[in-house]
Short mmCIF file of C-alpha atoms and ligand atoms in Angstrom, two decimals:
data_model
loop_
_atom_site.label_atom_id
_atom_site.label_comp_id
_atom_site.label_asym_id
_atom_site.label_seq_id
_atom_site.Cartn_x
_atom_site.Cartn_y
_atom_site.Cartn_z
CA UNK N 1 -19.05 -26.06 6.83
CA UNK N 2 -16.49 -23.38 6.19
CA UNK N 3 -14.59 -25.58 3.72
CA UNK N 4 -17.46 -25.68 1.25
CA UNK N 5 -17.74 -21.94 0.88
CA UNK N 6 -16.60 -20.31 -2.31
CA UNK N 7 -16.84 -16.72 -3.44
CA UNK N 8 -19.27 -15.87 -6.24
CA UNK N 9 -16.50 -13.80 -7.81
CA UNK N 10 -14.29 -16.82 -8.48
CA UNK N 11 -11.05 -18.02 -6.95
CA UNK N 12 -7.32 -17.72 -7.48
CA UNK N 13 -5.94 -20.52 -9.60
CA UNK N 14 -3.53 -21.52 -6.82
CA UNK N 15 -1.83 -20.42 -3.63
CA UNK N 16 0.90 -18.87 -5.75
CA UNK N 17 -1.59 -16.81 -7.67
CA UNK N 18 -2.80 -15.42 -4.37
CA UNK N 19 0.77 -14.70 -3.25
CA UNK N 20 1.42 -12.85 -6.50
CA UNK N 21 -1.76 -10.84 -6.32
CA UNK N 22 -1.31 -9.95 -2.66
CA UNK N 23 2.35 -9.09 -3.23
CA UNK N 24 1.19 -7.02 -6.18
CA UNK N 25 -1.16 -5.21 -3.84
CA UNK N 26 1.44 -4.73 -1.13
CA UNK N 27 4.38 -3.70 -3.31
CA UNK N 28 3.54 -0.38 -4.83
CA UNK N 29 4.15 3.33 -4.60
CA UNK N 30 4.30 2.83 -0.84
CA UNK N 31 7.59 0.98 -1.12
CA UNK N 32 9.38 2.91 -3.81
CA UNK N 33 7.91 6.40 -3.65
CA UNK N 34 6.61 6.84 -0.12
CA UNK N 35 8.95 4.82 2.09
CA UNK N 36 12.10 6.73 1.03
CA UNK N 37 10.58 10.18 1.39
CA UNK N 38 8.93 9.63 4.76
CA UNK N 39 12.13 8.01 6.00
CA UNK N 40 13.98 11.12 4.82
CA UNK N 41 11.48 13.43 6.53
CA UNK N 42 11.63 11.53 9.80
CA UNK N 43 15.36 11.27 10.29
CA UNK N 44 16.21 7.78 9.01
CA UNK N 45 17.36 4.85 11.18
CA UNK N 46 15.05 5.08 14.19
CA UNK N 47 12.06 5.53 11.90
CA UNK N 48 13.08 2.48 9.87
CA UNK N 49 13.56 0.44 13.06
CA UNK N 50 10.05 1.27 14.29
CA UNK N 51 8.63 0.49 10.86
CA UNK N 52 10.32 -2.94 10.85
CA UNK N 53 9.11 -3.74 14.37
CA UNK N 54 5.56 -2.76 13.36
CA UNK N 55 5.71 -5.02 10.28
CA UNK N 56 6.77 -7.95 12.45
CA UNK N 57 4.57 -7.55 15.52
CA UNK N 58 1.52 -5.82 14.07
CA UNK N 59 1.56 -6.11 10.29
CA UNK N 60 2.12 -9.84 9.87
CA UNK N 61 -0.43 -10.92 12.53
CA UNK N 62 -3.07 -8.53 11.14
CA UNK N 63 -2.45 -9.68 7.61
CA UNK N 64 -3.04 -13.24 8.76
CA UNK N 65 -6.23 -12.13 10.50
CA UNK N 66 -7.49 -10.37 7.36
CA UNK N 67 -6.83 -13.35 5.12
CA UNK N 68 -8.50 -15.61 7.67
CA UNK N 69 -11.62 -13.43 7.92
CA UNK N 70 -11.81 -13.03 4.16
CA UNK N 71 -11.53 -16.73 3.47
CA UNK N 72 -14.05 -17.64 6.15
CA UNK N 73 -16.48 -14.95 5.02
CA UNK N 74 -16.05 -15.64 1.26
CA UNK N 75 -17.71 -12.32 0.41
CA UNK N 76 -16.80 -8.65 0.01
CA UNK N 77 -15.51 -7.22 3.33
CA UNK N 78 -18.82 -5.48 4.15
CA UNK N 79 -20.85 -8.67 3.72
CA UNK N 80 -18.12 -10.89 5.15
CA UNK N 81 -18.07 -8.87 8.37
CA UNK N 82 -21.84 -8.89 8.66
CA UNK N 83 -21.95 -12.61 8.02
CA UNK N 84 -19.12 -13.53 10.38
CA UNK N 85 -20.56 -11.29 13.09
CA UNK N 86 -23.88 -13.10 12.89
CA UNK N 87 -22.11 -16.46 12.92
CA UNK N 88 -20.27 -15.45 16.06
CA UNK N 89 -23.38 -13.99 17.67
CA UNK N 90 -22.01 -10.43 17.54
CA UNK N 91 -23.60 -7.15 16.47
CA UNK N 92 -24.40 -6.66 12.76
CA UNK N 93 -22.78 -3.26 13.12
CA UNK N 94 -19.44 -4.93 12.40
CA UNK N 95 -20.33 -4.42 8.76
CA UNK N 96 -19.38 -0.76 9.23
CA UNK N 97 -15.80 -1.90 9.55
CA UNK N 98 -16.16 -3.06 5.95
CA UNK N 99 -17.67 0.30 5.05
CA UNK N 100 -14.83 2.25 6.63
CA UNK N 101 -12.45 0.18 4.53
CA UNK N 102 -14.32 0.95 1.33
CA UNK N 103 -14.13 4.67 2.08
CA UNK N 104 -10.42 4.46 2.96
CA UNK N 105 -9.82 2.62 -0.32
CA UNK N 106 -11.54 5.39 -2.33
CA UNK N 107 -9.61 8.12 -0.57
CA UNK N 108 -6.27 6.37 -1.00
CA UNK N 109 -6.90 5.56 -4.65
CA UNK N 110 -7.82 9.19 -5.32
CA UNK N 111 -4.28 10.35 -4.62
CA UNK N 112 -2.54 7.10 -5.55
CA UNK N 113 -3.75 7.58 -9.09
CA UNK N 114 -2.32 11.09 -9.26
CA UNK N 115 1.13 9.94 -8.15
CA UNK N 116 0.99 6.89 -10.43
CA UNK N 117 0.28 9.45 -13.15
CA UNK N 118 3.64 11.05 -12.34
CA UNK N 119 5.30 7.68 -12.92
CA UNK N 120 3.47 7.38 -16.24
CA UNK N 121 4.69 10.79 -17.35
CA UNK N 122 8.24 9.96 -16.29
CA UNK N 123 8.29 6.87 -18.52
CA UNK N 124 8.07 9.19 -21.50
CA UNK N 125 10.62 11.62 -20.13
CA UNK N 126 13.10 8.84 -19.49
CA UNK N 127 12.51 7.30 -22.92
CA UNK N 128 12.94 10.57 -24.74
CA UNK N 129 16.31 11.17 -23.12
CA UNK N 130 15.17 14.24 -21.14
CA UNK N 131 17.43 13.36 -18.21
CA UNK N 132 20.63 12.79 -20.17
CA UNK N 133 23.41 14.94 -18.81
CA UNK N 134 21.04 17.08 -16.72
CA UNK N 135 22.35 17.84 -13.22
CA UNK N 136 20.58 17.71 -9.88
CA UNK N 137 19.33 21.25 -10.19
CA UNK N 138 17.92 20.80 -13.68
CA UNK N 139 16.12 17.62 -12.64
CA UNK N 140 14.64 19.48 -9.66
CA UNK N 141 13.42 22.33 -11.86
CA UNK N 142 11.93 19.86 -14.32
CA UNK N 143 9.93 18.24 -11.54
CA UNK N 144 8.81 21.61 -10.20
CA UNK N 145 7.47 22.62 -13.61
CA UNK N 146 5.75 19.30 -14.00
CA UNK N 147 3.75 19.37 -10.77
CA UNK N 148 2.98 23.04 -11.32
CA UNK N 149 0.96 22.16 -14.40
CA UNK N 150 -2.50 20.91 -13.37
CA UNK N 151 -3.59 20.09 -16.91
CA UNK N 152 -0.74 17.65 -17.38
CA UNK N 153 -1.34 16.09 -13.97
CA UNK N 154 -5.04 15.65 -14.70
CA UNK N 155 -4.32 14.02 -18.04
CA UNK N 156 -1.96 11.45 -16.49
CA UNK N 157 -4.29 10.89 -13.53
CA UNK N 158 -7.15 10.21 -15.94
CA UNK N 159 -5.11 7.76 -17.96
CA UNK N 160 -4.05 5.81 -14.89
CA UNK N 161 -7.60 5.70 -13.52
CA UNK N 162 -8.86 4.30 -16.82
CA UNK N 163 -6.09 1.68 -16.81
CA UNK N 164 -7.05 0.61 -13.30
CA UNK N 165 -10.72 0.29 -14.06
CA UNK N 166 -10.09 -1.71 -17.23
CA UNK N 167 -8.31 -4.36 -15.19
CA UNK N 168 -10.87 -4.31 -12.38
CA UNK N 169 -13.62 -4.77 -14.95
CA UNK N 170 -11.92 -7.92 -16.25
CA UNK N 171 -12.11 -9.66 -12.92
CA UNK N 172 -10.02 -11.59 -10.52
CA UNK N 173 -7.98 -13.76 -12.85
CA UNK N 174 -8.30 -12.23 -16.27
CA UNK N 175 -6.51 -9.00 -15.47
CA UNK N 176 -3.20 -8.71 -13.84
CA UNK N 177 -2.38 -12.22 -12.73
CA UNK N 178 -0.29 -12.90 -15.80
CA UNK N 179 1.35 -9.51 -16.00
CA UNK N 180 2.35 -9.46 -12.35
CA UNK N 181 4.06 -12.81 -12.78
CA UNK N 182 6.69 -11.20 -15.02
CA UNK N 183 6.76 -7.71 -13.72
CA UNK N 184 7.43 -8.32 -10.06
CA UNK N 185 10.70 -10.17 -10.71
CA UNK N 186 11.62 -7.46 -13.24
CA UNK N 187 11.11 -4.75 -10.65
CA UNK N 188 13.30 -6.64 -8.26
CA UNK N 189 16.15 -6.98 -10.74
CA UNK N 190 16.01 -3.34 -11.73
CA UNK N 191 16.10 -2.23 -8.12
CA UNK N 192 19.23 -4.29 -7.66
CA UNK N 193 20.76 -2.57 -10.70
CA UNK N 194 19.95 0.78 -9.07
CA UNK N 195 21.53 -0.32 -5.81
CA UNK N 196 24.58 -1.29 -7.91
CA UNK N 197 24.69 2.25 -9.27
CA UNK N 198 24.34 3.65 -5.77
CA UNK N 199 27.29 1.50 -4.68
CA UNK N 200 29.46 3.47 -7.09
CA UNK N 201 28.40 6.92 -5.97
CA UNK N 202 31.00 6.82 -3.22
CA UNK N 203 28.26 7.60 -0.70
CA UNK N 204 26.80 4.15 -0.24
CA UNK N 205 27.89 3.85 3.38
CA UNK N 206 26.40 7.21 4.18
CA UNK N 207 23.12 6.00 2.72
CA UNK N 208 23.27 2.77 4.72
CA UNK N 209 24.11 4.62 7.91
CA UNK N 210 21.16 6.94 7.37
CA UNK N 211 18.79 4.00 6.91
CA UNK N 212 20.09 1.68 9.58
CA UNK N 213 21.66 3.67 12.42
CA UNK N 214 18.81 4.35 14.81
CA UNK N 215 18.98 7.64 16.63
CA UNK N 216 15.83 7.71 18.71
CA UNK N 217 16.25 11.34 19.66
CA UNK N 218 15.27 12.22 16.12
CA UNK N 219 11.98 10.33 16.29
CA UNK N 220 8.97 12.36 17.43
CA UNK N 221 5.60 10.96 18.54
CA UNK N 222 4.31 11.96 15.15
CA UNK N 223 7.19 10.12 13.45
CA UNK N 224 6.25 7.04 15.44
CA UNK N 225 2.67 7.28 14.17
CA UNK N 226 3.85 7.73 10.58
CA UNK N 227 6.10 4.64 10.87
CA UNK N 228 3.23 2.54 12.19
CA UNK N 229 0.77 3.96 9.66
CA UNK N 230 3.19 3.09 6.91
CA UNK N 231 3.43 -0.51 8.08
CA UNK N 232 -0.32 -0.74 7.46
CA UNK N 233 -0.18 1.15 4.19
CA UNK N 234 2.67 -0.79 2.67
CA UNK N 235 1.13 -4.17 3.50
CA UNK N 236 -2.31 -2.97 2.26
CA UNK N 237 -3.84 -3.60 5.68
CA UNK N 238 -6.75 -2.21 7.62
CA UNK N 239 -9.14 -1.52 4.74
CA UNK N 240 -10.20 -4.90 3.37
CA UNK N 241 -7.93 -5.23 0.32
CA UNK N 242 -6.18 -8.27 1.73
CA UNK N 243 -9.48 -9.51 3.15
CA UNK N 244 -11.16 -9.47 -0.25
CA UNK N 245 -8.14 -11.17 -1.83
CA UNK N 246 -8.30 -13.73 0.97
CA UNK N 247 -11.91 -14.43 0.06
CA UNK N 248 -10.67 -15.78 -3.29
CA UNK N 249 -8.04 -18.02 -1.65
CA UNK N 250 -8.42 -21.78 -2.03
CA UNK N 251 -9.36 -23.44 1.25
CA UNK N 252 -6.31 -25.64 1.61
CA UNK N 253 -3.61 -22.96 1.34
CA UNK N 254 -1.52 -22.20 4.44
CA UNK N 255 -2.21 -18.68 5.60
CA UNK N 256 0.95 -18.36 7.70
CA UNK N 257 3.39 -19.26 4.96
CA UNK N 258 1.78 -17.12 2.31
CA UNK N 259 1.62 -14.08 4.58
CA UNK N 260 5.26 -14.37 5.63
CA UNK N 261 6.36 -14.54 1.98
CA UNK N 262 4.29 -11.48 1.07
CA UNK N 263 5.53 -9.39 4.00
CA UNK N 264 9.15 -10.37 3.38
CA UNK N 265 8.99 -9.47 -0.31
CA UNK N 266 7.34 -6.15 0.50
CA UNK N 267 9.95 -5.23 3.10
CA UNK N 268 12.83 -6.22 0.87
CA UNK N 269 11.59 -3.99 -1.96
CA UNK N 270 11.27 -1.00 0.39
CA UNK N 271 14.75 -1.48 1.81
CA UNK N 272 16.26 -1.89 -1.67
CA UNK N 273 14.55 1.31 -2.77
CA UNK N 274 16.03 3.09 0.24
CA UNK N 275 19.48 1.72 -0.53
CA UNK N 276 19.20 2.90 -4.13
CA UNK N 277 17.97 6.39 -3.32
CA UNK N 278 19.82 7.69 -0.25
CA UNK N 279 23.36 7.29 -1.61
CA UNK N 280 22.28 9.43 -4.59
CA UNK N 281 20.70 11.95 -2.24
CA UNK N 282 23.98 12.34 -0.36
CA UNK N 283 26.21 12.18 -3.42
CA UNK N 284 24.43 15.18 -4.95
CA UNK N 285 23.95 17.13 -1.74
CA UNK N 286 20.16 16.86 -1.94
CA UNK N 287 17.79 17.18 0.99
CA UNK N 288 16.56 13.77 2.34
CA UNK N 289 13.45 15.47 3.71
CA UNK N 290 12.38 17.07 0.45
CA UNK N 291 9.01 15.29 0.40
CA UNK N 292 6.88 13.50 -2.16
CA UNK N 293 9.12 14.50 -5.07
CA UNK N 294 12.14 12.64 -3.68
CA UNK N 295 12.39 9.72 -6.13
CA UNK N 296 11.44 11.94 -9.06
CA UNK N 297 14.29 14.26 -8.15
CA UNK N 298 16.98 11.68 -7.36
CA UNK N 299 16.72 8.65 -9.64
CA UNK N 300 16.55 10.69 -12.87
CA UNK N 301 19.95 12.18 -11.98
CA UNK N 302 21.37 8.66 -11.93
CA UNK N 303 19.59 7.75 -15.17
CA UNK N 304 20.99 10.88 -16.78
CA UNK N 305 24.58 9.93 -15.92
CA UNK N 306 24.85 6.16 -16.17
CA UNK N 307 25.57 4.23 -19.34
CA UNK N 308 22.33 2.80 -20.71
CA UNK N 309 20.43 5.26 -18.52
CA UNK N 310 17.72 5.90 -21.10
CA UNK N 311 16.88 2.22 -21.19
CA UNK N 312 17.16 1.63 -17.45
CA UNK N 313 15.22 4.77 -16.66
CA UNK N 314 12.41 3.86 -19.01
CA UNK N 315 12.19 0.35 -17.59
CA UNK N 316 12.30 1.62 -14.06
CA UNK N 317 9.31 3.90 -14.47
CA UNK N 318 7.42 1.22 -16.39
CA UNK N 319 7.96 -1.16 -13.50
CA UNK N 320 6.97 1.50 -10.99
CA UNK N 321 3.80 1.98 -12.98
CA UNK N 322 3.05 -1.73 -12.84
CA UNK N 323 3.73 -1.86 -9.12
CA UNK N 324 1.22 0.97 -8.70
CA UNK N 325 -1.25 -0.65 -11.06
CA UNK N 326 -1.35 -3.97 -9.22
CA UNK N 327 -1.93 -2.07 -5.96
CA UNK N 328 -4.60 0.27 -7.25
CA UNK N 329 -6.87 -2.55 -8.35
CA UNK N 330 -6.90 -3.91 -4.82
CA UNK N 331 -7.95 -0.53 -3.45
CA UNK N 332 -11.31 -0.68 -5.26
CA UNK N 333 -11.92 -4.42 -5.24
CA UNK N 334 -13.77 -4.36 -1.86
CA UNK N 335 -16.19 -1.73 -3.20
CA UNK N 336 -16.63 -3.43 -6.57
CA UNK N 337 -17.28 -6.84 -5.00
CA UNK N 338 -19.93 -5.26 -2.73
CA UNK N 339 -21.67 -3.44 -5.61
CA UNK N 340 -21.89 -6.74 -7.49
CA UNK N 341 -23.19 -8.67 -4.47
CA UNK N 342 -25.71 -6.18 -3.18
CA UNK N 343 -26.76 -4.16 -6.19
CA UNK N 344 -26.58 -6.76 -8.91
CA UNK N 345 -24.27 -4.55 -10.94
CA UNK N 346 -21.98 -5.99 -13.55
CA UNK N 347 -18.27 -5.78 -12.82
CA UNK N 348 -17.94 -3.28 -15.60
CA UNK N 349 -20.49 -0.77 -14.34
CA UNK N 350 -19.26 -1.18 -10.76
CA UNK N 351 -15.73 -0.35 -11.96
CA UNK N 352 -16.92 2.69 -13.91
CA UNK N 353 -18.85 4.11 -10.95
CA UNK N 354 -15.93 3.69 -8.59
CA UNK N 355 -13.52 5.15 -11.13
CA UNK N 356 -15.58 8.27 -11.75
CA UNK N 357 -16.04 9.03 -8.06
CA UNK N 358 -12.39 8.55 -7.13
CA UNK N 359 -11.26 10.51 -10.17
CA UNK N 360 -13.16 13.57 -8.89
CA UNK N 361 -11.70 13.28 -5.41
CA UNK N 362 -8.27 13.01 -7.04
CA UNK N 363 -8.58 16.55 -8.40
CA UNK N 364 -8.04 17.79 -4.84
CA UNK N 365 -4.63 16.13 -4.85
CA UNK N 366 -3.77 17.46 -8.30
CA UNK N 367 -4.46 21.02 -7.12
CA UNK N 368 -2.54 20.49 -3.86
CA UNK N 369 0.65 20.81 -5.88
CA UNK N 370 -0.29 23.99 -7.72
CA UNK N 371 -3.47 26.11 -7.35
CA UNK N 372 -4.05 25.07 -3.74
CA UNK N 373 -0.46 24.80 -2.57
CA UNK N 374 -0.36 28.25 -0.92
CA UNK N 375 -0.44 28.76 2.84
CA UNK N 376 -3.95 30.18 2.70
CA UNK N 377 -5.28 26.86 1.45
CA UNK N 378 -3.68 24.76 4.17
CA UNK N 379 -5.09 23.33 7.37
CA UNK N 380 -2.51 22.85 10.16
CA UNK N 381 0.10 23.61 7.49
CA UNK N 382 -1.07 20.65 5.42
CA UNK N 383 -2.37 20.63 1.86
CA UNK N 384 -5.43 18.61 0.84
CA UNK N 385 -3.10 15.81 -0.28
CA UNK N 386 -1.16 15.86 3.00
CA UNK N 387 -4.40 15.72 4.99
CA UNK N 388 -5.79 12.88 2.93
CA UNK N 389 -2.58 10.91 3.26
CA UNK N 390 -2.44 11.52 7.01
CA UNK N 391 -6.09 10.65 7.58
CA UNK N 392 -5.93 7.41 5.60
CA UNK N 393 -2.48 5.98 6.46
CA UNK N 394 -2.15 7.19 10.00
CA UNK N 395 -5.73 7.14 11.26
CA UNK N 396 -8.09 5.03 9.17
CA UNK N 397 -5.82 2.07 8.39
CA UNK N 398 -4.44 1.58 11.93
CA UNK N 399 -7.93 1.99 13.38
CA UNK N 400 -9.30 -0.51 10.86
CA UNK N 401 -6.46 -2.88 11.77
CA UNK N 402 -7.19 -2.46 15.45
CA UNK N 403 -10.83 -3.42 14.95
CA UNK N 404 -9.87 -6.37 12.77
CA UNK N 405 -7.63 -7.55 15.62
CA UNK N 406 -10.42 -7.06 18.16
CA UNK N 407 -12.88 -8.99 16.02
CA UNK N 408 -10.57 -11.92 15.29
CA UNK N 409 -9.21 -12.35 18.80
CA UNK N 410 -11.94 -11.09 21.12
CA UNK N 411 -15.22 -11.57 19.28
CA UNK N 412 -14.56 -14.65 17.22
CA UNK N 413 -14.51 -17.98 19.03
CA UNK N 414 -10.88 -19.15 19.14
CA UNK N 415 -11.88 -22.56 17.79
CA UNK N 416 -13.39 -20.92 14.70
CA UNK N 417 -10.26 -18.89 14.09
CA UNK N 418 -8.15 -21.97 14.69
CA UNK N 419 -10.19 -24.01 12.24
CA UNK N 420 -9.81 -21.42 9.48
CA UNK N 421 -6.09 -20.88 10.13
CA UNK N 422 -5.32 -24.59 9.86
CA UNK N 423 -1.88 -24.21 11.33
CA UNK N 424 0.34 -27.24 11.69
CA UNK N 425 1.56 -26.39 15.16
CA UNK N 426 -0.71 -25.56 18.09
CA UNK N 427 1.97 -23.23 19.48
CA UNK N 428 1.96 -21.19 16.28
CA UNK N 429 -1.75 -20.56 16.67
CA UNK N 430 -1.30 -19.60 20.31
CA UNK N 431 1.41 -17.12 19.34
CA UNK N 432 -0.72 -15.55 16.61
CA UNK N 433 -3.72 -15.35 18.91
CA UNK N 434 -1.66 -13.70 21.62
CA UNK N 435 -0.24 -11.13 19.19
CA UNK N 436 -3.65 -10.19 17.78
CA UNK N 437 -5.38 -10.27 21.14
CA UNK N 438 -2.92 -8.17 23.11
CA UNK N 439 0.15 -6.91 21.28
CA UNK N 440 -1.60 -5.37 18.26
CA UNK N 441 -4.39 -3.50 20.08
CA UNK N 442 -2.07 -2.26 22.80
CA UNK N 443 0.66 -1.34 20.31
CA UNK N 444 -1.68 0.64 18.08
CA UNK N 445 -3.30 2.40 21.05
CA UNK N 446 0.04 3.35 22.58
CA UNK N 447 1.23 4.87 19.31
CA UNK N 448 -2.03 6.83 18.94
CA UNK N 449 -1.82 8.16 22.48
CA UNK N 450 1.84 9.05 22.09
CA UNK N 451 1.13 10.91 18.85
CA UNK N 452 -1.48 13.13 20.47
CA UNK N 453 0.91 13.72 23.34
CA UNK N 454 -1.26 11.92 25.94
CA UNK N 455 1.62 9.69 27.11
N1 LIG A 1 0.33 -1.32 -0.30
C1 LIG A 1 0.24 -0.37 -1.35
C2 LIG A 1 1.59 0.32 -1.52
O1 LIG A 1 2.48 0.14 -0.75
C3 LIG A 1 -0.84 0.65 -1.11
C4 LIG A 1 -2.14 0.07 -0.67
C5 LIG A 1 -2.68 0.42 0.55
C6 LIG A 1 -2.83 -0.84 -1.48
C7 LIG A 1 -3.87 -0.13 1.00
C8 LIG A 1 -4.03 -1.39 -1.05
C9 LIG A 1 -4.53 -1.05 0.18
O2 LIG A 1 1.77 1.07 -2.43
#
């Protein structure tokens, strides 16, 4: 009986603990660092509209599917997929879906850690008053010098990787559960303070118009793909992070309610970040499409000018660090859980192995901003970091999500899915099943085809 299964790695203490952990995974650099800069690069409103539609029609149903598969499998994604496939009389090759997720998680963490290292460094800059009274240009130069220094970037990257592995080594409950409980609300409040500052820049409406007035002429096929890819990235979907967290979810918890809460919180944080950043961008005549440095070149200007900016700035980067931290642990958890299950490793050695490997891959990202930033080191005009980001967010995660949808709605017997979902209303199950069976696979395929110019 499915109800009797429990993961060998333990369980969340309650449904709320799961919501916190999954929100911790979802809310991260994706919301505060990435969402604003890709929105800026892709013209604003229309991009945001597509992103929101993808969250609603693709993201939420797939998140429900991942939690459902995880809870039913009660193992790491690789073993859960193998087990569920055999239960449903399907090919054991479905375990490779778990494998693809593990690889995507390593690749994402490799650059995630480098960027989280930037946030770490900026805590100290904010605290030491480095931004006080410095104008837009000075802040830009400061950032340029910073990313041009590989030694500094490596040091911060190393520190963040160690921090991540320490928490992973402590296990499901011991690590972040308590910290996230305080830090997520803190992040929320501070973002609202920043939006308050943005309100006073005199350019708030310009910022809002940029975010919410859709002009579809500005959206290319590639922009469409990036918006969809980001819906997966920001909700931590398509690679098993939510699946592995679902495997620690108590049997009674309602999957629908928890998933809706997580997706809503994640979306709200991204939109607040956008509303804090774009008014500053316009107030100081900055370029919305200036790329990955956007928040590091805008928010410090505000911290340098506002009363109490040293304090607010320091807190902001601390909270950003925590948002990144609670996401990074979920990127390796599928791999760690598998190493424990199949190789009898302890959590600690599994964490160390994963940390060392991803740390090395991360050097490629570090050098993408300095030694390897020149044209001669680019492929299709993209640096190693750009390629990695594109491959993971826009190819691997949507493809993983597509296969998760196919498995849950085409391979799995509907009665098994229905049993695990335990929805109150039969119509709700029918709606979910329809979305995962048709809307998600068709939606993802159409966006892929459009991006390569086939339609
Ligand atoms: N959702 C995280 C963010 O927005 C990133 C992430 C992706 C985490 C995939 C886990 C899995 O920052």
